[in-house]
CSV table of C-alpha atoms in Angstrom, one decimal:
chain,number,residue,atom,x,y,z
B,19,MET,CA,16.5,-54.6,27.3
B,20,GLU,CA,13.5,-52.2,27.7
B,21,LYS,CA,16.1,-49.5,28.5
B,22,LEU,CA,17.9,-50.1,25.4
B,23,ALA,CA,14.8,-50.0,23.4
B,24,GLN,CA,14.1,-46.4,24.4
B,25,THR,CA,17.5,-45.3,23.2
B,26,LYS,CA,18.6,-44.7,19.6
B,27,ILE,CA,20.5,-48.1,19.5
B,28,ASP,CA,18.8,-49.0,16.2
B,29,LYS,CA,20.7,-46.4,14.4
B,30,LEU,CA,24.0,-48.3,15.1
B,31,PRO,CA,25.3,-51.1,12.9
B,32,LYS,CA,24.1,-54.6,13.9
B,33,ASP,CA,27.4,-55.7,15.4
B,34,GLN,CA,27.6,-52.6,17.6
B,35,GLN,CA,24.0,-53.2,18.6
B,36,ASP,CA,24.8,-56.6,19.6
B,37,PHE,CA,27.9,-55.6,21.5
B,38,LEU,CA,26.1,-53.0,23.7
B,39,ILE,CA,23.0,-55.5,24.3
B,40,SER,CA,25.7,-57.8,25.6
B,41,LYS,CA,27.6,-55.2,27.7
B,42,HIS,CA,24.3,-53.8,29.1
B,43,SER,CA,23.3,-57.2,30.2
B,44,GLU,CA,26.5,-57.7,31.9
B,45,TYR,CA,26.8,-54.4,33.6
B,46,LYS,CA,23.2,-53.3,34.1
B,47,PHE,CA,23.8,-49.6,33.2
B,48,SER,CA,21.2,-47.1,34.4
B,49,PHE,CA,18.8,-45.7,31.6
B,50,GLN,CA,20.7,-42.2,31.6
B,51,GLU,CA,24.3,-44.2,31.5
B,52,ILE,CA,23.1,-46.5,28.5
B,53,LYS,CA,21.4,-43.7,26.6
B,54,GLN,CA,24.5,-41.6,26.8
B,55,ILE,CA,26.8,-44.4,25.7
B,56,VAL,CA,24.5,-45.2,22.8
B,57,ASP,CA,24.8,-41.5,21.8
B,58,PHE,CA,28.5,-41.6,22.1
B,59,ALA,CA,28.6,-44.6,19.9
B,60,ILE,CA,26.6,-42.8,17.2
B,61,ASP,CA,28.9,-39.8,17.4
B,62,PHE,CA,32.0,-42.0,17.1
B,63,ASN,CA,30.6,-43.4,13.9
B,64,MET,CA,29.4,-40.1,12.5
B,65,TRP,CA,32.9,-38.5,13.3
B,66,LYS,CA,34.6,-41.6,11.8
B,67,GLU,CA,36.6,-41.9,15.1
B,68,GLY,CA,36.4,-45.6,15.7
B,69,SER,CA,33.6,-47.7,17.0
B,70,ILE,CA,32.2,-48.1,20.6
B,71,LYS,CA,33.8,-51.7,20.4
B,72,GLU,CA,37.2,-50.1,19.8
B,73,VAL,CA,37.1,-47.7,22.4
B,74,TRP,CA,35.5,-50.0,25.2
B,75,VAL,CA,37.6,-51.2,28.0
B,76,ASP,CA,36.1,-53.5,30.6
B,77,LYS,CA,36.4,-52.3,34.2
B,78,ASP,CA,35.6,-53.6,37.7
B,79,HIS,CA,32.5,-51.2,37.9
B,80,LYS,CA,30.2,-49.7,35.4
B,81,LYS,CA,30.6,-46.2,36.6
B,82,GLU,CA,34.4,-46.4,35.5
B,83,ILE,CA,33.6,-47.8,32.0
B,84,PHE,CA,31.2,-44.8,31.4
B,85,LYS,CA,33.7,-42.2,32.7
B,86,THR,CA,36.2,-43.8,30.4
B,87,ILE,CA,34.0,-43.6,27.2
B,88,LYS,CA,32.9,-40.3,28.3
B,89,LYS,CA,36.4,-38.8,28.6
B,90,ILE,CA,37.3,-40.4,25.0
B,91,TRP,CA,34.1,-38.4,23.7
B,92,ASP,CA,34.9,-35.1,25.4
B,93,ASP,CA,38.5,-35.2,24.3
B,94,LEU,CA,37.4,-35.8,20.7
B,95,LYS,CA,35.1,-32.8,21.0
B,96,THR,CA,37.7,-30.4,22.5
B,97,LYS,CA,40.5,-31.1,19.9
B,98,PRO,CA,40.4,-29.4,16.6
B,99,ASN,CA,38.8,-31.7,13.8
B,100,SER,CA,40.5,-33.1,11.1
B,101,TYR,CA,38.9,-34.2,8.0
B,102,THR,CA,42.0,-36.3,6.6
B,103,ASN,CA,40.1,-39.5,6.7
B,104,PHE,CA,36.9,-38.2,5.0
B,105,THR,CA,36.2,-38.8,1.3
B,106,LYS,CA,33.3,-37.8,-0.9
B,107,SER,CA,32.0,-41.3,-0.7
B,108,ASP,CA,31.4,-41.0,3.0
B,109,TYR,CA,28.1,-38.9,2.0
B,110,ILE,CA,25.4,-40.9,0.5
B,111,LEU,CA,22.1,-39.2,-0.3
B,112,ASP,CA,19.6,-42.2,0.1
B,113,GLU,CA,16.3,-40.2,-0.1
B,114,LYS,CA,14.8,-38.7,-3.1
B,115,ILE,CA,13.4,-35.2,-3.2
B,116,SER,CA,9.7,-34.6,-4.1
B,117,PHE,CA,7.7,-31.4,-5.0
B,118,GLU,CA,4.4,-30.1,-4.1
B,119,LEU,CA,2.4,-27.2,-5.4
B,120,ASN,CA,0.2,-25.2,-2.9
B,121,SER,CA,-2.0,-22.6,-3.8
B,122,LYS,CA,-1.8,-20.5,-0.5
B,123,GLU,CA,-4.4,-17.8,0.5
B,124,TYR,CA,-1.7,-15.4,1.7
B,125,VAL,CA,2.0,-15.1,2.3
B,126,GLY,CA,3.0,-13.4,5.5
B,127,LEU,CA,6.3,-11.8,6.7
B,128,GLY,CA,7.8,-13.5,9.6
B,129,SER,CA,10.6,-12.9,11.9
B,130,CYS,CA,13.9,-14.5,11.4
B,131,PRO,CA,13.4,-18.1,12.8
B,132,VAL,CA,16.6,-18.1,14.7
B,133,ALA,CA,16.1,-14.5,16.3
B,134,SER,CA,16.8,-14.4,20.1
B,135,GLU,CA,16.5,-11.7,22.7
B,136,GLY,CA,19.8,-12.7,24.1
B,137,THR,CA,21.7,-12.1,20.8
B,138,ARG,CA,22.1,-9.0,18.9
B,139,CYS,CA,19.7,-9.4,15.9
B,140,CYS,CA,19.2,-7.2,12.8
B,141,ASN,CA,15.3,-7.9,12.9
B,142,LEU,CA,15.3,-9.3,9.6
B,143,LEU,CA,11.9,-10.2,8.2
B,144,THR,CA,11.5,-13.4,6.2
B,145,LEU,CA,9.4,-14.2,3.2
B,146,ASP,CA,8.9,-18.0,2.7
B,147,ALA,CA,8.6,-18.2,-1.0
B,148,VAL,CA,9.6,-21.9,-1.0
B,149,GLU,CA,9.7,-24.2,1.9
B,150,SER,CA,12.6,-26.7,2.4
B,151,CYS,CA,15.9,-26.9,0.6
B,152,GLY,CA,17.4,-29.1,-2.0
B,153,PHE,CA,20.8,-28.9,-0.7
B,154,ASP,CA,21.9,-31.0,2.2
B,155,CYS,CA,24.2,-29.1,4.4
B,156,SER,CA,24.8,-31.1,7.6
B,157,TYR,CA,24.5,-28.2,10.1
B,158,CYS,CA,21.3,-26.6,8.6
B,159,SER,CA,18.4,-25.8,10.9
B,160,ILE,CA,15.9,-26.1,8.0
B,161,GLN,CA,15.9,-29.8,8.4
B,162,SER,CA,14.2,-29.4,11.7
B,163,PHE,CA,11.5,-27.1,10.5
B,164,TYR,CA,10.3,-28.9,7.4
B,165,ASN,CA,10.0,-32.3,5.7
B,166,GLN,CA,13.7,-32.2,4.4
B,167,ASN,CA,12.6,-34.3,1.3
B,168,LYS,CA,9.6,-32.4,0.1
B,169,ILE,CA,9.9,-29.0,-1.5
B,170,SER,CA,6.9,-26.9,-1.4
B,171,PHE,CA,6.0,-24.0,-3.9
B,172,ASP,CA,3.3,-21.5,-3.6
B,173,THR,CA,1.5,-21.2,-7.0
B,174,ASN,CA,-0.5,-18.1,-5.9
B,175,LEU,CA,2.7,-16.3,-5.0
B,176,ILE,CA,2.5,-13.3,-7.3
B,177,GLU,CA,-0.9,-12.4,-6.0
B,178,ASN,CA,-0.1,-13.0,-2.5
B,179,LEU,CA,2.9,-10.8,-2.6
B,180,LYS,CA,0.7,-7.9,-4.0
B,181,ASN,CA,-1.6,-8.3,-1.1
B,182,ILE,CA,1.1,-7.6,1.5
B,183,LYS,CA,0.5,-4.4,3.3
B,184,LEU,CA,3.6,-2.2,3.5
B,185,ASP,CA,4.1,1.3,4.9
B,186,PRO,CA,5.5,3.3,2.1
B,187,THR,CA,7.4,5.6,4.5
B,188,GLN,CA,9.3,2.8,6.2
B,189,THR,CA,12.3,0.7,4.8
B,190,TYR,CA,12.1,-2.9,5.0
B,191,HIS,CA,14.7,-5.7,4.8
B,192,ILE,CA,13.2,-8.9,3.8
B,193,GLY,CA,15.1,-12.1,3.1
B,194,THR,CA,14.0,-15.0,0.9
B,195,GLY,CA,16.7,-17.6,1.9
B,196,GLN,CA,15.6,-18.6,5.5
B,197,SER,CA,13.4,-21.4,4.6
B,198,SER,CA,15.2,-22.5,1.4
B,199,ASP,CA,17.9,-21.5,-0.9
B,200,SER,CA,16.9,-18.3,-2.7
B,201,LEU,CA,18.4,-19.1,-6.1
B,202,MET,CA,18.6,-23.0,-6.6
B,203,TRP,CA,15.2,-23.3,-7.9
B,204,GLY,CA,15.5,-20.4,-10.6
B,205,ASN,CA,12.1,-19.3,-12.0
B,206,ARG,CA,10.3,-22.6,-11.2
B,207,GLU,CA,6.8,-22.0,-10.7
B,208,GLY,CA,7.3,-18.2,-11.6
B,209,LEU,CA,9.2,-17.8,-8.3
B,210,LEU,CA,11.6,-15.0,-9.5
B,211,ASP,CA,9.0,-13.4,-11.8
B,212,ALA,CA,6.8,-12.9,-8.6
B,213,LEU,CA,9.8,-11.7,-6.4
B,214,PHE,CA,11.1,-9.3,-8.9
B,215,ALA,CA,7.5,-7.9,-9.5
B,216,PHE,CA,7.4,-7.4,-5.6
B,217,ALA,CA,10.7,-5.5,-5.5
B,218,LYS,CA,9.7,-3.3,-8.4
B,219,ALA,CA,6.6,-2.5,-6.8
B,220,ASN,CA,8.2,-1.7,-3.5
B,221,PRO,CA,11.2,0.5,-3.8
B,222,ASN,CA,11.3,0.7,-0.1
B,223,VAL,CA,12.0,-2.9,0.3
B,224,ILE,CA,15.7,-4.2,0.5
B,225,LEU,CA,15.0,-7.9,-1.0
B,226,GLU,CA,17.9,-10.1,-0.2
B,227,PHE,CA,18.3,-13.5,-2.0
B,228,LYS,CA,20.7,-15.6,-0.1
B,229,THR,CA,22.4,-18.6,-1.8
B,230,LYS,CA,24.9,-21.3,-1.9
B,231,SER,CA,24.2,-22.0,-5.6
B,232,ASP,CA,25.5,-20.7,-9.0
B,233,ASN,CA,22.2,-20.4,-10.7
B,234,ILE,CA,22.0,-16.8,-11.9
B,235,LYS,CA,20.7,-17.4,-15.4
B,236,TYR,CA,17.4,-15.4,-14.7
B,237,PHE,CA,19.3,-12.4,-13.3
B,238,LEU,CA,21.6,-12.4,-16.2
B,239,GLU,CA,18.7,-12.3,-18.5
B,240,HIS,CA,16.5,-9.8,-16.8
B,241,LYS,CA,16.7,-6.3,-15.5
B,242,VAL,CA,17.5,-6.6,-12.0
B,243,PRO,CA,15.6,-4.0,-9.7
B,244,LYS,CA,18.2,-2.0,-7.9
B,245,ASN,CA,16.7,-2.8,-4.4
B,246,ILE,CA,17.6,-6.5,-4.8
B,247,ILE,CA,20.8,-7.6,-3.4
B,248,VAL,CA,22.3,-11.1,-3.8
B,249,THR,CA,24.4,-12.6,-1.1
B,250,TRP,CA,26.4,-15.9,-1.0
B,251,SER,CA,27.0,-18.0,2.1
B,252,LEU,CA,30.7,-19.0,1.5
B,253,ASN,CA,32.9,-21.5,3.3
B,254,THR,CA,36.2,-23.0,2.8
B,255,PRO,CA,36.7,-26.0,0.2
B,256,THR,CA,37.1,-28.4,3.1
B,257,ILE,CA,33.7,-27.5,4.6
B,258,ILE,CA,32.0,-27.3,1.3
B,259,GLU,CA,33.2,-30.8,0.4
B,260,HIS,CA,32.4,-32.6,3.6
B,261,GLU,CA,29.6,-30.5,5.3
B,262,GLU,CA,27.8,-28.5,2.3
B,263,HIS,CA,26.6,-31.4,0.1
B,264,LEU,CA,25.1,-30.9,-3.3
B,265,THR,CA,25.9,-27.0,-3.2
B,266,ALA,CA,28.0,-25.1,-5.7
B,267,SER,CA,31.9,-25.0,-5.4
B,268,LEU,CA,33.5,-22.0,-3.7
B,269,ASP,CA,34.7,-20.8,-7.2
B,270,LYS,CA,31.4,-21.3,-8.7
B,271,ARG,CA,29.7,-19.2,-5.9
B,272,ILE,CA,32.5,-16.6,-6.3
B,273,ASN,CA,32.4,-16.5,-10.0
B,274,SER,CA,28.5,-16.1,-9.9
B,275,ALA,CA,28.9,-13.0,-7.6
B,276,ARG,CA,31.5,-11.6,-9.9
B,277,ALA,CA,29.2,-12.0,-13.0
B,278,LEU,CA,26.2,-10.1,-11.1
B,279,ALA,CA,28.4,-7.6,-9.8
B,280,ASP,CA,29.7,-7.0,-13.4
B,281,LYS,CA,25.9,-6.2,-14.3
B,282,GLY,CA,25.7,-3.6,-11.4
B,283,VAL,CA,24.0,-6.0,-8.8
B,284,LEU,CA,25.0,-5.4,-5.2
B,285,VAL,CA,26.4,-8.6,-3.8
B,286,GLY,CA,27.3,-9.7,-0.3
B,287,PHE,CA,28.9,-12.5,1.7
B,288,HIS,CA,27.9,-14.6,4.7
B,289,PHE,CA,30.5,-16.5,6.6
B,290,HIS,CA,27.9,-18.4,8.5
B,291,PRO,CA,29.2,-20.9,9.8
B,292,ILE,CA,32.6,-20.4,10.4
B,293,VAL,CA,33.9,-23.9,11.5
B,294,HIS,CA,36.8,-24.7,13.8
B,295,TYR,CA,39.0,-27.3,12.6
B,296,GLU,CA,42.8,-28.0,12.0
B,297,ASN,CA,44.4,-25.1,10.1
B,298,TYR,CA,41.0,-23.4,9.7
B,299,LEU,CA,42.2,-19.9,10.1
B,300,ASP,CA,44.7,-20.2,7.1
B,301,GLU,CA,42.0,-21.8,4.9
B,302,TYR,CA,39.5,-19.0,5.7
B,303,LYS,CA,42.1,-16.3,5.2
B,304,ALA,CA,42.5,-17.6,1.6
B,305,VAL,CA,38.9,-17.2,1.1
B,306,TYR,CA,38.8,-13.8,2.6
B,307,ASP,CA,41.8,-12.8,0.4
B,308,LYS,CA,40.2,-14.1,-2.7
B,309,LEU,CA,37.1,-11.9,-2.2
B,310,LEU,CA,39.5,-8.9,-1.6
B,311,ASN,CA,41.2,-9.5,-4.8
B,312,THR,CA,37.9,-10.1,-6.8
B,313,PHE,CA,35.7,-7.3,-5.6
B,314,GLU,CA,35.7,-3.6,-5.0
B,315,ALA,CA,34.3,-2.4,-1.7
B,316,ASN,CA,31.7,-0.5,-3.6
B,317,GLU,CA,30.3,-3.7,-5.2
B,318,VAL,CA,29.8,-5.2,-1.8
B,319,VAL,CA,27.0,-4.4,0.4
B,320,LEU,CA,27.6,-6.8,3.5
B,321,VAL,CA,29.7,-9.2,5.1
B,322,SER,CA,28.4,-11.3,7.9
B,323,LEU,CA,29.9,-13.5,10.4
B,324,GLY,CA,28.7,-16.4,12.4
B,325,THR,CA,29.2,-19.9,13.5
B,326,LEU,CA,27.6,-23.1,14.4
B,327,THR,CA,24.6,-22.8,16.6
B,328,PHE,CA,22.4,-25.7,17.3
B,329,ILE,CA,18.9,-26.5,18.7
B,330,LYS,CA,18.3,-29.8,20.1
B,331,PRO,CA,16.0,-31.0,17.2
B,332,VAL,CA,18.9,-30.3,14.8
B,333,ILE,CA,21.2,-32.4,16.9
B,334,LYS,CA,18.7,-35.1,17.2
B,335,LYS,CA,18.0,-35.1,13.4
B,336,LEU,CA,21.7,-35.5,12.8
B,337,ARG,CA,22.1,-38.5,14.9
B,338,ASP,CA,18.9,-40.0,13.5
B,339,ARG,CA,20.2,-39.7,9.9
B,340,GLY,CA,23.7,-41.3,10.5
B,341,LEU,CA,25.7,-39.1,8.3
B,342,ARG,CA,29.4,-39.0,8.2
B,343,SER,CA,30.1,-35.4,9.6
B,344,LYS,CA,32.4,-33.7,12.0
B,345,ILE,CA,29.8,-30.9,12.5
B,346,LEU,CA,28.7,-32.2,16.2
B,347,GLN,CA,32.6,-32.7,17.0
B,348,MET,CA,32.8,-29.6,18.8
B,349,PRO,CA,33.0,-28.4,22.5
B,350,PHE,CA,29.3,-27.4,23.4
B,351,SER,CA,28.8,-24.2,25.3
B,352,ASP,CA,25.2,-22.7,26.2
B,353,ALA,CA,24.4,-19.9,23.7
B,354,ASN,CA,21.1,-18.5,25.0
B,355,GLY,CA,19.5,-21.8,25.2
B,356,LYS,CA,21.2,-23.2,22.2
B,357,SER,CA,24.6,-25.0,21.8
B,358,SER,CA,27.6,-23.3,20.1
B,359,TYR,CA,31.4,-22.8,20.6
B,360,PRO,CA,32.8,-21.2,23.7
B,361,LEU,CA,33.4,-17.7,23.6
B,362,ASP,CA,37.1,-17.7,23.2
B,363,ILE,CA,36.8,-19.7,19.9
B,364,LYS,CA,34.3,-17.2,18.7
B,365,ARG,CA,36.6,-14.3,19.6
B,366,GLU,CA,39.5,-16.0,17.6
B,367,MET,CA,37.4,-16.7,14.4
B,368,PHE,CA,35.4,-13.4,14.2
B,369,LYS,CA,38.5,-11.0,15.0
B,370,HIS,CA,40.6,-12.9,12.6
B,371,ALA,CA,38.0,-12.6,9.8
B,372,TYR,CA,37.4,-8.8,10.5
B,373,GLU,CA,41.0,-8.0,10.6
B,374,VAL,CA,41.7,-9.6,7.3
B,375,PHE,CA,38.8,-7.6,5.8
B,376,LYS,CA,40.4,-4.4,7.1
B,377,PRO,CA,40.5,-2.8,3.5
B,378,TRP,CA,36.6,-3.0,3.5
B,379,HIS,CA,35.9,-1.6,6.9
B,380,ASN,CA,34.8,1.8,5.8
B,381,ASP,CA,32.7,1.0,2.9
B,382,VAL,CA,31.1,-2.5,3.7
B,383,TYR,CA,28.5,-3.1,6.4
B,384,PHE,CA,29.9,-5.9,8.8
B,385,TYR,CA,27.8,-7.7,11.5
B,386,MET,CA,27.7,-10.8,13.4
B,387,CYS,CA,24.6,-12.9,13.1
B,388,MET,CA,23.0,-14.6,16.2
B,389,GLU,CA,26.0,-13.9,18.5
B,390,GLU,CA,26.3,-12.5,22.0
B,391,GLN,CA,26.2,-8.7,22.5
B,392,SER,CA,29.5,-8.7,24.3
B,393,LEU,CA,31.4,-10.0,21.3
B,394,TRP,CA,30.6,-6.7,19.4
B,395,LYS,CA,33.0,-4.5,21.1
B,396,GLU,CA,35.8,-7.0,21.2
B,397,VAL,CA,35.5,-7.8,17.5
B,398,PHE,CA,34.4,-4.6,15.8
B,399,GLY,CA,35.4,-2.0,18.4
B,400,TYR,CA,31.8,-0.8,18.7
B,401,GLU,CA,28.3,-2.0,19.8
B,402,TYR,CA,24.6,-1.3,19.3
B,403,SER,CA,22.4,-0.4,22.2
B,404,SER,CA,19.6,-2.4,20.9
B,405,ASN,CA,18.4,-4.6,18.1
B,406,ASN,CA,16.5,-1.7,16.7
B,407,GLN,CA,19.6,0.4,16.6
B,408,MET,CA,21.3,-2.3,14.5
B,409,GLU,CA,18.5,-2.7,12.2
B,410,GLU,CA,18.4,1.1,11.5
B,411,PHE,CA,22.2,1.2,10.7
B,412,MET,CA,22.0,-1.9,8.7
B,413,LYS,CA,19.1,-0.6,6.6
B,414,ASN,CA,20.7,2.9,6.1
B,415,ALA,CA,23.9,1.4,5.0
B,416,TYR,CA,22.2,-0.9,2.5
B,417,MET,CA,20.1,2.0,1.3
B,418,LYS,CA,22.9,4.4,0.8
B,419,LYS,CA,24.7,1.7,-1.5
B,420,ILE,CA,21.6,1.1,-3.4
B,421,ASN,CA,20.9,4.6,-4.0
B,422,SER,CA,24.4,5.5,-4.9
């Protein structure tokens, strides 16, 4: 039983724990075998694909049992997911959010936390005005960086932003949505007051607010500096309902973007992650078409494409939480030390998206986030020679629209 104690068996329902304890006693699995069997059992529960008791078939040899269970698990990961047996009641938030105020001595500009030398990257600078997020998207990497249930605000933010030293001859692209949602907190603790003042004082900064909320009240009531762009992370209603818990609906996000565009604020859209599941291309096309019918190209500064990419701590966190989610039910392929879809699935999802957005090709900046360099030529028909070149093209495109 010592081997089982080192696994995540305590994350399983009691009847499944007892079942595996009995089977382990009978077959004497190796540590690696029983550890993986427990992980398979957790995944079956998470995906709502039956229980370990239901898929178990006794065999003459333990290795045959392991191979049978692993094949069922592999088969589930390689077929397109279906959310037909999922309901809203499958998601239960059982932990309360708390807030803490910190008077920090300084705030720094960091590199994008998911940047990688092996992927084409825009060299985005990040400004962690708030730490941790109140939304509960199942795939989000923030949950592995911060205490998910404690939101931290810097009460000295406005002074700290004044103390950031920037070269007035350079253009900077800074995002506020990497450690939390940019808009969900509104102006709590003077957050937006500080960021608007920073944008006004630094016209050479492209300040991007990235969000899944519809909390635009402050923007509607104040004059927005022209170097502020507001971008929405969008997904299909299926993914929003089952994987992007507590976020605004698709219609609310698009309507909020429309309201800011009406005010003259440049908006953008991130399709990151595009998720592979049954009929996903048709559902995403409906979202793309809705944007094409709702916005003019001159109102939109960017469209980014990306997909699920996991680091090990996020996978561990998901299994520890015991969520009902399909997000790990996917074929894992190595992506520069992370886990993501195989390249053939990525080609399909990205090429499809870019082709639907053809009316915007000449006027909107398109890019892929955190993806292999080899995909650029296949998807967009061009590629960059370096991250620095991509950064310059991106900033030039954004500033051209800002100044126009």
